[in-house]
mmCIF file of C-alpha atoms and ligand atoms in Angstrom:
data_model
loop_
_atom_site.group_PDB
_atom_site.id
_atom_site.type_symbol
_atom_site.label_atom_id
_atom_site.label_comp_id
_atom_site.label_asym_id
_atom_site.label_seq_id
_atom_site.Cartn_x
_atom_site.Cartn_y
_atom_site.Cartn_z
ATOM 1 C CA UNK A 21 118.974 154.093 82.447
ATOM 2 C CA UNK A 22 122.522 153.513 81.567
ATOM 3 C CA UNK A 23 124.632 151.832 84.647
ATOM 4 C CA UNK A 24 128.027 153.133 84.932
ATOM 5 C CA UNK A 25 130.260 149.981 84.809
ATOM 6 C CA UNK A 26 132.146 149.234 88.109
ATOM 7 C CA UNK A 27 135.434 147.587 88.460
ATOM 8 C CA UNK A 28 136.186 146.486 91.896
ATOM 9 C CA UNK A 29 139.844 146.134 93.322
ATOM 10 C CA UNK A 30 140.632 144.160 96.687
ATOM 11 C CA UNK A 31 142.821 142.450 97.907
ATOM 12 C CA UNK A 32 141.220 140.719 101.179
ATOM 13 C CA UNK A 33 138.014 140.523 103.434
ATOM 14 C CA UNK A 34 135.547 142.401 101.385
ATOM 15 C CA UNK A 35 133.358 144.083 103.535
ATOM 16 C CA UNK A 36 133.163 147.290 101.535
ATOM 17 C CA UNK A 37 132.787 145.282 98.278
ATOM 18 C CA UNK A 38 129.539 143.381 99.991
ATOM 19 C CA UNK A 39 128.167 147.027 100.653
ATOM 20 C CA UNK A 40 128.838 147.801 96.871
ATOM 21 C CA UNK A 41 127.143 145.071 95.688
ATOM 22 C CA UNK A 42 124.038 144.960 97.997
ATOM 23 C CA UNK A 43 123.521 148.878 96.684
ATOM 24 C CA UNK A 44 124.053 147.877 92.966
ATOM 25 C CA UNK A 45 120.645 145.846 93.523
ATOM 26 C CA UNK A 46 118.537 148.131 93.732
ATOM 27 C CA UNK A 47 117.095 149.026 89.830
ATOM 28 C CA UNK A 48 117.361 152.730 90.653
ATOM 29 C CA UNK A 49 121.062 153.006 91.623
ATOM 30 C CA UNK A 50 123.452 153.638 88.675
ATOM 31 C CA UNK A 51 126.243 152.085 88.976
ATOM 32 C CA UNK A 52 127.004 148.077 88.769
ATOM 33 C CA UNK A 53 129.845 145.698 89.129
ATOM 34 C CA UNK A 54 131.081 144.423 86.262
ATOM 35 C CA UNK A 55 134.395 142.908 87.382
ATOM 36 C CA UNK A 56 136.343 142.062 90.806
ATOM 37 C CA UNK A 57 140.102 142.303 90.577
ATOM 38 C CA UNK A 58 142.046 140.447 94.134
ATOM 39 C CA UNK A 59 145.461 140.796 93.852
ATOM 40 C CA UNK A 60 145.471 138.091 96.906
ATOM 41 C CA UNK A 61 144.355 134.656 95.591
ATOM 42 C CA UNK A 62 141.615 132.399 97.673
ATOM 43 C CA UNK A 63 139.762 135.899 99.527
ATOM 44 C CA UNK A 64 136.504 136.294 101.084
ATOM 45 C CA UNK A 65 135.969 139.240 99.039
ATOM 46 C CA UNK A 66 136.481 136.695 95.716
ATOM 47 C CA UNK A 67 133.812 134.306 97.347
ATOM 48 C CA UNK A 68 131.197 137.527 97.921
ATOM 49 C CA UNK A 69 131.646 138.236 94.178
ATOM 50 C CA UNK A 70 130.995 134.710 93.019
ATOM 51 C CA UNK A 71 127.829 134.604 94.919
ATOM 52 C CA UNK A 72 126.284 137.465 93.776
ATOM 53 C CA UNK A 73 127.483 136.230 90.618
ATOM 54 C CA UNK A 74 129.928 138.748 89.499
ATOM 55 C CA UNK A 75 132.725 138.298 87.428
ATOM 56 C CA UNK A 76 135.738 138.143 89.498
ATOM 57 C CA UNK A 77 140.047 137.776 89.001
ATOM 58 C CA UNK A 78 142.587 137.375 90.855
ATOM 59 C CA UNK A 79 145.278 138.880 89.352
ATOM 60 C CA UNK A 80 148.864 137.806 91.577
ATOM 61 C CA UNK A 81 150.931 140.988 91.639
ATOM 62 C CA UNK A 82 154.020 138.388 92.678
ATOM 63 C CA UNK A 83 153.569 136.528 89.490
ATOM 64 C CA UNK A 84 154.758 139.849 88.146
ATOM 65 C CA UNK A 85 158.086 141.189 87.213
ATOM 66 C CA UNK A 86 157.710 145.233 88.025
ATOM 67 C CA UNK A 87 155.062 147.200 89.397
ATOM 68 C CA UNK A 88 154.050 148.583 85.358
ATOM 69 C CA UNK A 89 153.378 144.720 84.711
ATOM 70 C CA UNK A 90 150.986 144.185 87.476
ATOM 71 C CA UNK A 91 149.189 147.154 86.863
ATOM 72 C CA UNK A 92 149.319 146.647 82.746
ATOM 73 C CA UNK A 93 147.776 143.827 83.680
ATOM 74 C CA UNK A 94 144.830 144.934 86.358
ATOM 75 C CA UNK A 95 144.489 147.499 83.645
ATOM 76 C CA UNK A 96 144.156 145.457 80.467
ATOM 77 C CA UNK A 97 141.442 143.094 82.413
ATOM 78 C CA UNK A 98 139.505 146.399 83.506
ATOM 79 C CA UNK A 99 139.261 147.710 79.793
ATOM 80 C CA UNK A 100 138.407 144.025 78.708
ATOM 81 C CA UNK A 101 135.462 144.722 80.814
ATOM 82 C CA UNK A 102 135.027 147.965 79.971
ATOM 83 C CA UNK A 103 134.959 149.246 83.130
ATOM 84 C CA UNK A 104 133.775 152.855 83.563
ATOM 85 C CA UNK A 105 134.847 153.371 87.220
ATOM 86 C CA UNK A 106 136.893 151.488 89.259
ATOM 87 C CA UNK A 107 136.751 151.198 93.002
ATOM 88 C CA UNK A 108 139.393 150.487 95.408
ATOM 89 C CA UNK A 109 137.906 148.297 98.580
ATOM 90 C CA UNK A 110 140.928 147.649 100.600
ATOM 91 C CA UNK A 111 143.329 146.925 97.778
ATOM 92 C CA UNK A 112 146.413 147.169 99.217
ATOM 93 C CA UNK A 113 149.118 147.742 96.494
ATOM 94 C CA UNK A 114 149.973 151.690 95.365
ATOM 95 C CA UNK A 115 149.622 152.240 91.924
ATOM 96 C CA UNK A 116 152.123 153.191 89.628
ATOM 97 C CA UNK A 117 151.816 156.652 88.233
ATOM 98 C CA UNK A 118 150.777 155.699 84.716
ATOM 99 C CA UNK A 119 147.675 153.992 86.377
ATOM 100 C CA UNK A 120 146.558 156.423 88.950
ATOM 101 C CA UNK A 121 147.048 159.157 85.235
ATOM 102 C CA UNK A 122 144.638 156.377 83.041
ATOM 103 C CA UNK A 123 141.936 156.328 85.943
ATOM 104 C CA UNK A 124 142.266 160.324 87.013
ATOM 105 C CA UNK A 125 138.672 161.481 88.130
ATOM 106 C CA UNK A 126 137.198 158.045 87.248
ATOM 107 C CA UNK A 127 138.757 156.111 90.436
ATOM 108 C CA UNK A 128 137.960 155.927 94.008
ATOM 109 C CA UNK A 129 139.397 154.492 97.153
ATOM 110 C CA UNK A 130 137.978 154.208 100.973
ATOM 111 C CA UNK A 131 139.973 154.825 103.816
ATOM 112 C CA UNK A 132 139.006 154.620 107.581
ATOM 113 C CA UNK A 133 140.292 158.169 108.803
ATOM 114 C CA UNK A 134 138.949 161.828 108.659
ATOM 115 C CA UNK A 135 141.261 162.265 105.799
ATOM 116 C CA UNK A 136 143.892 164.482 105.330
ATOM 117 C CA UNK A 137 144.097 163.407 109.078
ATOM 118 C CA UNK A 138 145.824 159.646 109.580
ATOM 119 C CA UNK A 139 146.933 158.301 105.608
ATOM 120 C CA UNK A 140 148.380 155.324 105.841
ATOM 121 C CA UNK A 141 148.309 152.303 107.783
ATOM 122 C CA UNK A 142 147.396 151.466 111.574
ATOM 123 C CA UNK A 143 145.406 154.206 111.361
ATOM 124 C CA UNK A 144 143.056 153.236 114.077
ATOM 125 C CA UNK A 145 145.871 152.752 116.712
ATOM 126 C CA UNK A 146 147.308 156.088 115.724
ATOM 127 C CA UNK A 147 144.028 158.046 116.235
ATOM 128 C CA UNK A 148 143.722 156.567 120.100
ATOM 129 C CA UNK A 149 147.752 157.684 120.218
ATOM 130 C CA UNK A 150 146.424 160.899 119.105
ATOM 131 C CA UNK A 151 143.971 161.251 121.931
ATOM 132 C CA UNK A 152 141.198 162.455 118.700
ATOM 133 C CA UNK A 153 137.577 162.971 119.687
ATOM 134 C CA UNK A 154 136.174 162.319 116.456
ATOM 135 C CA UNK A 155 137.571 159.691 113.740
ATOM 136 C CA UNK A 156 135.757 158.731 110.535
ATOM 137 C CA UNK A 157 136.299 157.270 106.808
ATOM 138 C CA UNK A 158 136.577 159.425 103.500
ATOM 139 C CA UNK A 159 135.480 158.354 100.115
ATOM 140 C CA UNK A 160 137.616 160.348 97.271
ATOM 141 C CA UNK A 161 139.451 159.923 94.056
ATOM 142 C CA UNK A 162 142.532 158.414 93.819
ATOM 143 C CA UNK A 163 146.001 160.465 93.355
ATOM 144 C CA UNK A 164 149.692 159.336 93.306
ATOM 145 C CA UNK A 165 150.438 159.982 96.605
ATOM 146 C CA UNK A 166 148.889 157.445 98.650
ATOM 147 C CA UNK A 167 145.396 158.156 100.733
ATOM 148 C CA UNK A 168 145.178 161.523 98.370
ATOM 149 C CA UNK A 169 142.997 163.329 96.448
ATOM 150 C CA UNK A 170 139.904 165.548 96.233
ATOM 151 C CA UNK A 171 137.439 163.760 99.079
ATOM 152 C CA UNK A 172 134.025 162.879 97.547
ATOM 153 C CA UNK A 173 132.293 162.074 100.936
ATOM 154 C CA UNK A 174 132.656 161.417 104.665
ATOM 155 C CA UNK A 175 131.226 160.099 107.595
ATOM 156 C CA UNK A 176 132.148 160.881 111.414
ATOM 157 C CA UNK A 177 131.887 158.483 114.615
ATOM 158 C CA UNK A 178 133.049 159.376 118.428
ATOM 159 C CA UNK A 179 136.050 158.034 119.375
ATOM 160 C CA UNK A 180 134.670 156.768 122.753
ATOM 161 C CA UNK A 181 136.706 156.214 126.297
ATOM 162 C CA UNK A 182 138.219 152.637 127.087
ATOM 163 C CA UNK A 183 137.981 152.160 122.707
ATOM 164 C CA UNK A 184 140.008 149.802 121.578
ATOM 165 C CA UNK A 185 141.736 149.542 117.789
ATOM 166 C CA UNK A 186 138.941 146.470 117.465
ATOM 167 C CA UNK A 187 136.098 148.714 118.170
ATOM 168 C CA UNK A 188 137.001 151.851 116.632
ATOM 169 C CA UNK A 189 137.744 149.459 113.955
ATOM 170 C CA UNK A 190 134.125 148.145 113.801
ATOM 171 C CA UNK A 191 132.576 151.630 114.480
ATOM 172 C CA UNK A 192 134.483 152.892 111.404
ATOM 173 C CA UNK A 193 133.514 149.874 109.273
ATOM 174 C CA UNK A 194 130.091 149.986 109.954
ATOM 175 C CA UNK A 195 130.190 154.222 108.376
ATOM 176 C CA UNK A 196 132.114 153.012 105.676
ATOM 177 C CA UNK A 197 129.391 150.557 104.364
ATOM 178 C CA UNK A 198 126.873 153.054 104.985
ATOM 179 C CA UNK A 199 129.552 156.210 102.613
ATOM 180 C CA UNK A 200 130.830 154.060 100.282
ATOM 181 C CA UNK A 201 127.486 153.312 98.245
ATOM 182 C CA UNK A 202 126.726 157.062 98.791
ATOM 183 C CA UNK A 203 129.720 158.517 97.477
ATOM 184 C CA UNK A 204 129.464 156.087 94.561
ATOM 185 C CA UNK A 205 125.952 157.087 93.821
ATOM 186 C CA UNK A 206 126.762 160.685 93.921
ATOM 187 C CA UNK A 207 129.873 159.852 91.022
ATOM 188 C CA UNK A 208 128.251 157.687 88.768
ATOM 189 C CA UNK A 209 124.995 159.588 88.631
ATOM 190 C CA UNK A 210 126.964 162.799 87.952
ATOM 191 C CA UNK A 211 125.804 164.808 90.742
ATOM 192 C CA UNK A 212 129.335 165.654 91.434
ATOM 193 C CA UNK A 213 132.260 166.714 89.937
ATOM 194 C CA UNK A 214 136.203 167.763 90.270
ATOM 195 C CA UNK A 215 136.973 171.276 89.997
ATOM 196 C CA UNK A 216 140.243 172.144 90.286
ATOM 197 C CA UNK A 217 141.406 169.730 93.108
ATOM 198 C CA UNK A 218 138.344 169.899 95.228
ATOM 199 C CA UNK A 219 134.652 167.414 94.675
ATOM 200 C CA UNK A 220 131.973 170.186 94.258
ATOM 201 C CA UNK A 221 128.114 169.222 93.522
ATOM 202 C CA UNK A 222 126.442 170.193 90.057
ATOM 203 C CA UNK A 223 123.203 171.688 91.724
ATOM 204 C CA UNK A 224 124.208 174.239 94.733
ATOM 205 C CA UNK A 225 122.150 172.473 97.469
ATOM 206 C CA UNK A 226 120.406 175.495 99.595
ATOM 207 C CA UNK A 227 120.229 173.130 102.970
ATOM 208 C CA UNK A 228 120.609 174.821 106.384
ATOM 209 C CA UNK A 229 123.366 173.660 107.407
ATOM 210 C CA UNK A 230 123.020 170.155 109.343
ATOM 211 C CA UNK A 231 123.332 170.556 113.573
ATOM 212 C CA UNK A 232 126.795 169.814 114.392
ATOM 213 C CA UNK A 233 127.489 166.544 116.548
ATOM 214 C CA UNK A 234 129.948 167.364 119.389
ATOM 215 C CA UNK A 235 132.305 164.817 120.422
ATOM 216 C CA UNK A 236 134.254 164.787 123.717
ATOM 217 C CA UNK A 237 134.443 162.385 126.509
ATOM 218 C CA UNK A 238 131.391 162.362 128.926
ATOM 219 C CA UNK A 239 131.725 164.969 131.299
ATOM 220 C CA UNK A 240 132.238 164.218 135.433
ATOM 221 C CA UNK A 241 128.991 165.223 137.054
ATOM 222 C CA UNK A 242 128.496 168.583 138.659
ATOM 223 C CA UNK A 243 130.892 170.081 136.153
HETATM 224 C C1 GRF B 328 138.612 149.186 105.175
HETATM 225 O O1 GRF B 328 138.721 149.662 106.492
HETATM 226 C C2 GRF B 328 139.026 150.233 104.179
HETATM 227 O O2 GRF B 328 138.723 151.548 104.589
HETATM 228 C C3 GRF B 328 140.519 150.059 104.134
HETATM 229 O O3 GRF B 328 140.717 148.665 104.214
HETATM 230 C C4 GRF B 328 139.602 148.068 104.886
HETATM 231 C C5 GRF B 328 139.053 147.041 103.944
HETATM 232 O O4 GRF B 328 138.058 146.242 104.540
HETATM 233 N N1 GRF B 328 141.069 150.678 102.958
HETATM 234 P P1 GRF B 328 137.147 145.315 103.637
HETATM 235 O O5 GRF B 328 138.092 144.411 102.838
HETATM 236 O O6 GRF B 328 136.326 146.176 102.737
HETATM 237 O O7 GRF B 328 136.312 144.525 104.596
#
């Protein structure tokens, strides 16, 4: 079998990258890393890379001029290693449009909200604002506009009463290691694709549909 080649792009912790690479060990899964890109020097995520032994850069985006530079850059080291896919895993710089063009279809990004619901940053704080039930992470392919684009996969947790950002933090984290390697195996293997602007699968999947969770806060008793 044939791995797709995975470039990885972070720019701190590297939780999500971890989950990657643990997945990428097993023979049967189809994708592996082939390069880490930080655009943050001395990471954690650049220390997980290095011991799993993966190649891994840190490319500086303020030892660049413009935007096009850093991404020529990012984008000259990712064809150097002939990267198939690339994978944004908290990378937090938005792409010029010439990038987000040379990747289109072939580049994903995580974000820790039911998207469309919550783009953006503080996202966590701004679902508890919200007074949401339900929260989440979505896997899907990159766009210009930032936290975009056809969504690929995604998993729901309760927002629960007395939640802080911290724990709805950790709740969301702990989905997104669990979607990320899922959505990934479902894009390198080729069980999906994009049709139109919308993720569909190649084999219609005749499932009954999956028992709803319900999410709302407990209920007083006798009601
Ligand atoms: C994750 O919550 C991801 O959804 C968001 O940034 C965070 C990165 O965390 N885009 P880590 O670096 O993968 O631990």
């Amino acid at each position: 079998m044939r791995k797709t080649r995975i470039g990885v792009l972070i720019s701190g912790r590297g939780s999500n990258l971890q989950a990657l690479i643990e997945a990428c060990e097993a023979s049967t899964y189809p994708a592996e890393i082939v390069l880490v890109v930080s655009n943050v020097p001395g990471v954690r995520g650049l220390a997980l890379a290095e011991d799993a032994a993966i190649p891994a850069r840190t490319i500086n985006h303020k030892d660049f001029a413009s935007r096009e530079a850093f991404d020529a850059a990012v984008n000259g080291a990712l064809q150097e290693a002939q990267v198939d896919l690339l994978c944004n895993a908290g990378f937090m710089r938005l792409h010029t449009e010439g990038f987000v063009q040379n990747w289109w279809n072939r580049h994903l990004n995580i974000h820790p909200s039911l998207l469309p619901a919550f783009p953006g940053l503080n996202t966590h704080a701004r679902v508890l604002e919200a007074g949401v039930k339900i929260s989440g992470c979505t896997v899907h392919f990159v766009r210009p506009k930032m936290d975009t684009g056809p969504v690929i996969a995604q998993a729901a947790v309760p927002v629960l009463p007395g939640d802080t950002d911290d724990n709805l933090a950790g709740r969301v984290l702990a989905a997104e290691h669990r979607l990320y390697p899922h959505a990934l195996r479902l894009v390198a293997s080729g069980a999906v694709r994009v049709e139109g602007e919308t993720v569909v699968g190649l084999t219609p999947v005749k499932d009954e549909a999956p028992q709803t969770p319900l999410f709302s806060p407990p209920l007083n008793e006798g009601l």
